[in-house]
Structure formats: structure tokens, C-alpha cells
Amino acid sequence: MREDETADWLIPDWPAPAVVRALTTTRAGGVSRPPYDSLNLADHVGDDPAAVAANRERLRTRLGLPAEPVWLRQVHGTGIVDAARLSGTAGADGSTTAQPGVVCAVLTADCLPLLLCDRAGRRVAAVHAGWRGLAGGVIEAALDAMDRPGSELLAWLGPAIGPRAFAVGDEVRAAFVAADPAAATAFHREAGGWRADLYALARQRLAARGVRAVYGGHWCTHEDRARFYSYRRDGDTGRMASLIWLEPGPGGG
């Protein structure tokens, strides 16, 4: 794989300890054919299994991963699992670990990928947060699993559908406002419904738990067809991966 094929993969712009490694892929750098072109990393969307396997191998090789990522069966819920203790694929929407060399991963194509680490570089987490998960408390569940005060955590919001593109109905707004009236500021009225700001909703949830060091959150998967997969835009499409892990070796845990 050529270096330029993965030059636009996203490296979090946050002051994480050097032992923390994190990244979100884009569409670039794989072998999948349309409509999954080209670096689809999901094995549940109808893509050729051989292409997905080749893409995952490219991911491991390109990043020099210490292990195969811990892939989850995401269910739009609030479950967070210990990635180091899984023996198979879990139905969950996030994973965490304090063990160096264990790679937490989530797959997205409009939903919000959230990466977390503590300032000491001792624990990390990857979270898949669509609107259902956000409303249900997946961020709060992940913060509980991190087992650190909010002031000791860093959060990075990866590429998700942006506030100009995310059309939702009254029931979505109602679910958030019922939990926190301040969530109303993350919705803007349009004909027939609302536009929702996933990034703002996530920041509100993080702030309520004392997490103020929040980075990223300025992309739109729906609007940037060349760079990102978008389920709402395309239907049949691939998935990007957001990964985070602690480097093995001295200082890695």
C-alpha cells in the first residue's frame, strides 16, 4: 500500500500521552469495490469477505498494530466491554482497556466515534455513539468504565454526520430534552422536523460529567463523499474504523 493512500487518515489532535495511539481511517487505501470502495473494514455490510479481510490486514500492516483490533457487534445500545477479556465478538457499543497491546475499535458511517484516554496514559476506550446510544447513555457508560474523574480524561470526537445534514424527527429531540432541557440548543427547526448536532450533544454529555478537554468534532461524513462513508447518504456503503490502544513496552501500563 502506498503512503499517499493513507495520508488523509485522521490522527487525533489532542495532547494525549505518547503511549496512547489513536486513529480514524477514511475511505482511502483499500481493495473493496463500489459501493464499498475502498477501505471498508466492516464484515456485516454485504462487501466481499475476502476484500474485508485484505483491508483489515492492510490496516494491521500499515499501523504496525500490536494485535488484531477487538471488533464489536454494534447494537446502538450502551454496553461497554473490557476488550482484554473478550474471547469472541460481543454485542456492545464500546470497549475499554488498561492492558497495553489491546486495540479497541469501533466502526462508523455517520454515527459518532468517540475516543477516550486518561492523562496518565493508563486506560483508553473507543465508543460508537449514534443518537440512540447518546440518548441512552453510552457516553456515561464509557466514562463509568474509564473509572477516572472527568478532569483526568481527554476525549476526541471523530468524523460523524454534521449538523447541517442530520435530519431527525420530534421523537429524537424529545428523547434528549427529556433527559436534559439544555439539549434543545443542539436542535434547529426545519420543515417537517429538526437538524441535530451530534457533536454538541456529545460535548454536553461529556461536560456534565466533568470532561472539559474535548477535541475534534468538525467533520461531516454526509457532505464529504470523497473522504467518508455515509449510511444516510448512500445506504449500501462501507465503514471507517476508529482505533485506540496503549503501546506495549516501558511506560505502556
mmCIF file of C-alpha atoms in Angstrom:
data_model
loop_
_atom_site.group_PDB
_atom_site.id
_atom_site.type_symbol
_atom_site.label_atom_id
_atom_site.label_comp_id
_atom_site.label_asym_id
_atom_site.label_seq_id
_atom_site.Cartn_x
_atom_site.Cartn_y
_atom_site.Cartn_z
ATOM 1 C CA MET A 1 0.000 0.000 0.000
ATOM 2 C CA ARG A 2 1.396 3.383 -0.955
ATOM 3 C CA GLU A 3 1.990 6.036 1.723
ATOM 4 C CA ASP A 4 -0.212 8.535 -0.117
ATOM 5 C CA GLU A 5 -3.195 6.177 0.030
ATOM 6 C CA THR A 6 -3.474 6.669 3.788
ATOM 7 C CA ALA A 7 -2.190 10.222 4.086
ATOM 8 C CA ASP A 8 -5.659 11.522 4.959
ATOM 9 C CA TRP A 9 -6.351 9.077 7.779
ATOM 10 C CA LEU A 10 -7.173 11.123 10.860
ATOM 11 C CA ILE A 11 -4.804 11.366 13.814
ATOM 12 C CA PRO A 12 -6.473 12.901 16.892
ATOM 13 C CA ASP A 13 -5.370 16.459 17.559
ATOM 14 C CA TRP A 14 -5.183 16.093 21.324
ATOM 15 C CA PRO A 15 -2.442 16.223 23.986
ATOM 16 C CA ALA A 16 -2.575 12.519 24.815
ATOM 17 C CA PRO A 17 0.448 10.812 26.379
ATOM 18 C CA ALA A 18 2.883 9.342 23.846
ATOM 19 C CA VAL A 19 1.966 5.816 24.887
ATOM 20 C CA VAL A 20 -1.594 6.376 23.620
ATOM 21 C CA ARG A 21 -2.018 5.648 19.910
ATOM 22 C CA ALA A 22 -5.225 6.534 18.089
ATOM 23 C CA LEU A 23 -6.527 6.947 14.551
ATOM 24 C CA THR A 24 -9.632 7.004 12.361
ATOM 25 C CA THR A 25 -9.456 5.604 8.839
ATOM 26 C CA THR A 26 -11.122 7.143 5.791
ATOM 27 C CA ARG A 27 -12.281 5.514 2.553
ATOM 28 C CA ALA A 28 -8.732 5.541 1.165
ATOM 29 C CA GLY A 29 -6.247 2.720 0.988
ATOM 30 C CA GLY A 30 -8.195 -0.488 0.437
ATOM 31 C CA VAL A 31 -9.289 -3.017 -2.167
ATOM 32 C CA SER A 32 -13.096 -3.077 -1.871
ATOM 33 C CA ARG A 33 -15.115 -2.359 -4.997
ATOM 34 C CA PRO A 34 -18.039 0.104 -5.234
ATOM 35 C CA PRO A 35 -20.177 0.861 -3.321
ATOM 36 C CA TYR A 36 -17.711 -0.130 -0.579
ATOM 37 C CA ASP A 37 -14.678 1.496 -2.172
ATOM 38 C CA SER A 38 -12.129 1.220 -0.946
ATOM 39 C CA LEU A 39 -11.069 0.611 2.687
ATOM 40 C CA ASN A 40 -14.272 -0.886 4.061
ATOM 41 C CA LEU A 41 -13.453 -2.549 7.385
ATOM 42 C CA ALA A 42 -16.913 -3.932 8.224
ATOM 43 C CA ASP A 43 -17.822 -7.566 7.617
ATOM 44 C CA HIS A 44 -21.591 -7.100 8.034
ATOM 45 C CA VAL A 45 -22.494 -4.700 5.191
ATOM 46 C CA GLY A 46 -22.508 -7.028 2.168
ATOM 47 C CA ASP A 47 -18.938 -6.492 0.985
ATOM 48 C CA ASP A 48 -16.824 -9.371 -0.344
ATOM 49 C CA PRO A 49 -15.394 -11.108 2.771
ATOM 50 C CA ALA A 50 -12.043 -11.525 1.045
ATOM 51 C CA ALA A 51 -11.858 -7.777 0.427
ATOM 52 C CA VAL A 52 -12.699 -7.017 4.060
ATOM 53 C CA ALA A 53 -10.027 -9.459 5.226
ATOM 54 C CA ALA A 54 -7.484 -7.841 2.910
ATOM 55 C CA ASN A 55 -8.441 -4.379 4.154
ATOM 56 C CA ARG A 56 -8.074 -5.437 7.779
ATOM 57 C CA GLU A 57 -4.675 -6.911 7.016
ATOM 58 C CA ARG A 58 -3.650 -3.634 5.369
ATOM 59 C CA LEU A 59 -4.788 -1.783 8.462
ATOM 60 C CA ARG A 60 -2.686 -4.000 10.733
ATOM 61 C CA THR A 61 0.354 -3.757 8.498
ATOM 62 C CA ARG A 62 0.145 -0.037 7.831
ATOM 63 C CA LEU A 63 -0.179 0.836 11.520
ATOM 64 C CA GLY A 64 2.050 -1.903 12.869
ATOM 65 C CA LEU A 65 -0.737 -2.852 15.254
ATOM 66 C CA PRO A 66 0.302 -4.916 18.276
ATOM 67 C CA ALA A 67 -2.764 -7.174 17.838
ATOM 68 C CA GLU A 68 -5.918 -7.627 15.800
ATOM 69 C CA PRO A 69 -8.425 -4.906 16.767
ATOM 70 C CA VAL A 70 -11.210 -6.058 19.060
ATOM 71 C CA TRP A 71 -14.142 -5.775 16.650
ATOM 72 C CA LEU A 72 -17.592 -5.429 18.218
ATOM 73 C CA ARG A 73 -21.079 -6.321 17.026
ATOM 74 C CA GLN A 74 -22.513 -2.835 17.474
ATOM 75 C CA VAL A 75 -26.171 -2.709 18.505
ATOM 76 C CA HIS A 76 -26.876 1.039 19.070
ATOM 77 C CA GLY A 77 -27.029 0.446 22.800
ATOM 78 C CA THR A 78 -24.991 1.446 25.828
ATOM 79 C CA GLY A 79 -22.885 -1.635 26.531
ATOM 80 C CA ILE A 80 -19.155 -1.144 27.165
ATOM 81 C CA VAL A 81 -16.909 -4.196 27.448
ATOM 82 C CA ASP A 82 -13.375 -4.893 28.646
ATOM 83 C CA ALA A 83 -11.544 -5.516 25.394
ATOM 84 C CA ALA A 84 -8.830 -7.599 27.059
ATOM 85 C CA ARG A 85 -11.350 -10.106 28.403
ATOM 86 C CA LEU A 86 -13.312 -10.859 25.241
ATOM 87 C CA SER A 87 -12.973 -14.306 23.704
ATOM 88 C CA GLY A 88 -15.360 -13.649 20.800
ATOM 89 C CA THR A 89 -17.391 -10.864 19.206
ATOM 90 C CA ALA A 90 -19.505 -9.024 21.763
ATOM 91 C CA GLY A 91 -22.768 -7.190 21.177
ATOM 92 C CA ALA A 92 -21.680 -3.825 22.565
ATOM 93 C CA ASP A 93 -21.062 -0.234 21.518
ATOM 94 C CA GLY A 94 -17.725 0.423 23.097
ATOM 95 C CA SER A 95 -14.706 -1.151 24.673
ATOM 96 C CA THR A 96 -12.046 -0.104 27.122
ATOM 97 C CA THR A 97 -8.721 -1.470 28.282
ATOM 98 C CA ALA A 98 -5.853 -0.774 30.631
ATOM 99 C CA GLN A 99 -3.750 -3.516 29.045
ATOM 100 C CA PRO A 100 -1.034 -2.414 26.611
ATOM 101 C CA GLY A 101 -1.222 -4.009 23.177
ATOM 102 C CA VAL A 102 -5.014 -4.452 23.173
ATOM 103 C CA VAL A 103 -6.622 -2.441 20.354
ATOM 104 C CA CYS A 104 -10.111 -1.019 20.986
ATOM 105 C CA ALA A 105 -12.116 -0.319 17.822
ATOM 106 C CA VAL A 106 -15.487 0.918 16.605
ATOM 107 C CA LEU A 107 -16.927 1.126 13.094
ATOM 108 C CA THR A 108 -18.931 4.110 11.845
ATOM 109 C CA ALA A 109 -20.503 5.682 8.760
ATOM 110 C CA ASP A 110 -22.415 8.695 10.209
ATOM 111 C CA CYS A 111 -22.602 7.739 13.898
ATOM 112 C CA LEU A 112 -20.084 9.423 16.173
ATOM 113 C CA PRO A 113 -16.846 7.653 17.088
ATOM 114 C CA LEU A 114 -15.599 8.816 20.490
ATOM 115 C CA LEU A 115 -12.080 8.038 21.724
ATOM 116 C CA LEU A 116 -11.095 8.460 25.362
ATOM 117 C CA CYS A 117 -7.870 8.285 27.336
ATOM 118 C CA ASP A 118 -6.687 9.407 30.733
ATOM 119 C CA ARG A 119 -3.914 11.964 31.141
ATOM 120 C CA ALA A 120 -1.645 9.366 32.734
ATOM 121 C CA GLY A 121 -1.845 7.049 29.721
ATOM 122 C CA ARG A 122 -3.188 4.124 31.746
ATOM 123 C CA ARG A 123 -6.598 3.466 30.175
ATOM 124 C CA VAL A 124 -8.295 4.043 26.816
ATOM 125 C CA ALA A 125 -11.739 3.498 25.289
ATOM 126 C CA ALA A 126 -13.454 3.553 21.909
ATOM 127 C CA VAL A 127 -17.190 4.295 21.716
ATOM 128 C CA HIS A 128 -19.806 4.084 18.947
ATOM 129 C CA ALA A 129 -22.431 6.783 19.571
ATOM 130 C CA GLY A 130 -25.403 7.161 17.292
ATOM 131 C CA TRP A 131 -28.358 9.173 18.512
ATOM 132 C CA ARG A 132 -29.933 6.185 20.263
ATOM 133 C CA GLY A 133 -26.743 5.392 22.121
ATOM 134 C CA LEU A 134 -26.164 9.016 23.020
ATOM 135 C CA ALA A 135 -29.708 9.419 24.336
ATOM 136 C CA GLY A 136 -29.498 6.121 26.182
ATOM 137 C CA GLY A 137 -26.261 6.961 27.976
ATOM 138 C CA VAL A 138 -23.436 5.244 26.095
ATOM 139 C CA ILE A 139 -21.060 8.117 26.870
ATOM 140 C CA GLU A 140 -21.886 7.938 30.562
ATOM 141 C CA ALA A 141 -21.371 4.154 30.492
ATOM 142 C CA ALA A 142 -17.968 4.621 28.868
ATOM 143 C CA LEU A 143 -16.943 7.219 31.438
ATOM 144 C CA ASP A 144 -18.001 4.861 34.236
ATOM 145 C CA ALA A 145 -15.856 2.141 32.652
ATOM 146 C CA MET A 146 -12.881 4.503 32.441
ATOM 147 C CA ASP A 147 -13.128 4.831 36.240
ATOM 148 C CA ARG A 148 -11.427 8.218 36.327
ATOM 149 C CA PRO A 149 -12.631 11.708 37.286
ATOM 150 C CA GLY A 150 -13.700 13.723 34.266
ATOM 151 C CA SER A 151 -10.899 16.202 34.881
ATOM 152 C CA GLU A 152 -8.365 13.431 34.236
ATOM 153 C CA LEU A 153 -9.794 12.448 30.847
ATOM 154 C CA LEU A 154 -9.260 13.543 27.261
ATOM 155 C CA ALA A 155 -11.938 12.987 24.603
ATOM 156 C CA TRP A 156 -11.731 13.101 20.818
ATOM 157 C CA LEU A 157 -14.779 13.266 18.552
ATOM 158 C CA GLY A 158 -14.169 11.622 15.185
ATOM 159 C CA PRO A 159 -15.982 12.064 11.849
ATOM 160 C CA ALA A 160 -19.780 11.932 12.072
ATOM 161 C CA ILE A 161 -22.779 13.318 10.244
ATOM 162 C CA GLY A 162 -22.776 17.083 10.714
ATOM 163 C CA PRO A 163 -25.498 19.435 11.990
ATOM 164 C CA ARG A 164 -26.449 20.675 8.502
ATOM 165 C CA ALA A 165 -27.159 17.139 7.295
ATOM 166 C CA PHE A 166 -28.593 15.220 10.258
ATOM 167 C CA ALA A 167 -32.387 15.435 9.859
ATOM 168 C CA VAL A 168 -34.399 13.899 12.709
ATOM 169 C CA GLY A 169 -37.983 13.800 13.915
ATOM 170 C CA ASP A 170 -39.667 15.151 17.022
ATOM 171 C CA GLU A 171 -39.102 11.897 18.902
ATOM 172 C CA VAL A 172 -35.328 12.234 18.707
ATOM 173 C CA ARG A 173 -35.329 15.759 20.096
ATOM 174 C CA ALA A 174 -37.810 14.745 22.780
ATOM 175 C CA ALA A 175 -35.584 11.889 23.938
ATOM 176 C CA PHE A 176 -32.680 14.251 24.576
ATOM 177 C CA VAL A 177 -34.640 17.159 26.006
ATOM 178 C CA ALA A 178 -36.430 14.854 28.455
ATOM 179 C CA ALA A 179 -33.040 13.944 29.928
ATOM 180 C CA ASP A 180 -31.586 17.458 29.793
ATOM 181 C CA PRO A 181 -33.532 20.574 28.752
ATOM 182 C CA ALA A 182 -30.230 22.186 27.670
ATOM 183 C CA ALA A 183 -30.087 19.652 24.818
ATOM 184 C CA ALA A 184 -32.647 21.800 22.996
ATOM 185 C CA THR A 185 -29.788 24.071 21.907
ATOM 186 C CA ALA A 186 -28.380 21.219 19.789
ATOM 187 C CA PHE A 187 -31.511 21.090 17.587
ATOM 188 C CA HIS A 188 -32.594 23.530 14.910
ATOM 189 C CA ARG A 189 -36.112 23.555 13.479
ATOM 190 C CA GLU A 190 -36.657 22.851 9.790
ATOM 191 C CA ALA A 191 -39.724 21.999 7.738
ATOM 192 C CA GLY A 192 -41.002 18.626 8.887
ATOM 193 C CA GLY A 193 -38.577 18.155 11.753
ATOM 194 C CA TRP A 194 -35.206 19.131 13.119
ATOM 195 C CA ARG A 195 -31.499 19.201 12.351
ATOM 196 C CA ALA A 196 -29.480 17.661 15.182
ATOM 197 C CA ASP A 197 -25.889 18.359 16.186
ATOM 198 C CA LEU A 198 -24.358 15.082 17.389
ATOM 199 C CA TYR A 199 -21.124 16.816 18.276
ATOM 200 C CA ALA A 200 -22.883 19.348 20.509
ATOM 201 C CA LEU A 201 -24.937 16.626 22.183
ATOM 202 C CA ALA A 202 -21.788 14.613 22.909
ATOM 203 C CA ARG A 203 -19.991 17.660 24.304
ATOM 204 C CA GLN A 204 -22.941 18.358 26.599
ATOM 205 C CA ARG A 205 -22.888 14.804 27.936
ATOM 206 C CA LEU A 206 -19.122 14.928 28.464
ATOM 207 C CA ALA A 207 -19.253 18.327 30.164
ATOM 208 C CA ALA A 208 -21.971 17.131 32.544
ATOM 209 C CA ARG A 209 -19.510 14.505 33.774
ATOM 210 C CA GLY A 210 -16.629 16.943 34.108
ATOM 211 C CA VAL A 211 -14.848 16.160 30.833
ATOM 212 C CA ARG A 212 -13.793 19.564 29.508
ATOM 213 C CA ALA A 213 -10.791 18.533 27.410
ATOM 214 C CA VAL A 214 -12.695 17.659 24.217
ATOM 215 C CA TYR A 215 -11.088 17.760 20.764
ATOM 216 C CA GLY A 216 -12.105 17.100 17.156
ATOM 217 C CA GLY A 217 -15.732 17.214 16.087
ATOM 218 C CA HIS A 218 -15.645 19.332 12.940
ATOM 219 C CA TRP A 219 -16.261 16.916 10.058
ATOM 220 C CA CYS A 220 -19.392 15.842 8.196
ATOM 221 C CA THR A 221 -19.437 12.333 6.795
ATOM 222 C CA HIS A 222 -22.581 13.067 4.772
ATOM 223 C CA GLU A 223 -21.138 16.088 2.976
ATOM 224 C CA ASP A 224 -17.641 14.735 2.227
ATOM 225 C CA ARG A 225 -18.356 11.885 -0.195
ATOM 226 C CA ALA A 226 -14.757 11.542 -1.362
ATOM 227 C CA ARG A 227 -13.346 11.018 2.113
ATOM 228 C CA PHE A 228 -16.004 9.374 4.264
ATOM 229 C CA TYR A 229 -18.606 6.639 4.155
ATOM 230 C CA SER A 230 -22.155 7.784 4.961
ATOM 231 C CA TYR A 231 -25.029 5.390 5.527
ATOM 232 C CA ARG A 232 -27.645 8.139 5.358
ATOM 233 C CA ARG A 233 -26.283 9.384 2.058
ATOM 234 C CA ASP A 234 -25.606 6.087 0.300
ATOM 235 C CA GLY A 235 -27.382 3.226 2.054
ATOM 236 C CA ASP A 236 -25.146 0.391 0.856
ATOM 237 C CA THR A 237 -21.695 1.531 1.901
ATOM 238 C CA GLY A 238 -18.648 0.680 3.964
ATOM 239 C CA ARG A 239 -17.488 1.640 7.441
ATOM 240 C CA MET A 240 -14.493 3.545 8.788
ATOM 241 C CA ALA A 241 -12.658 2.325 11.882
ATOM 242 C CA SER A 242 -11.634 4.368 14.902
ATOM 243 C CA LEU A 243 -8.895 2.690 16.923
ATOM 244 C CA ILE A 244 -7.145 3.395 20.202
ATOM 245 C CA TRP A 245 -4.570 1.424 22.163
ATOM 246 C CA LEU A 246 -1.709 1.645 24.614
ATOM 247 C CA GLU A 247 1.686 0.890 23.126
ATOM 248 C CA PRO A 248 3.366 -2.170 24.683
ATOM 249 C CA GLY A 249 6.690 -1.688 26.377
ATOM 250 C CA PRO A 250 8.119 0.650 29.031
ATOM 251 C CA GLY A 251 5.516 3.188 30.102
ATOM 252 C CA GLY A 252 2.706 1.252 28.446
ATOM 253 C CA GLY A 253 0.695 0.479 31.501
#
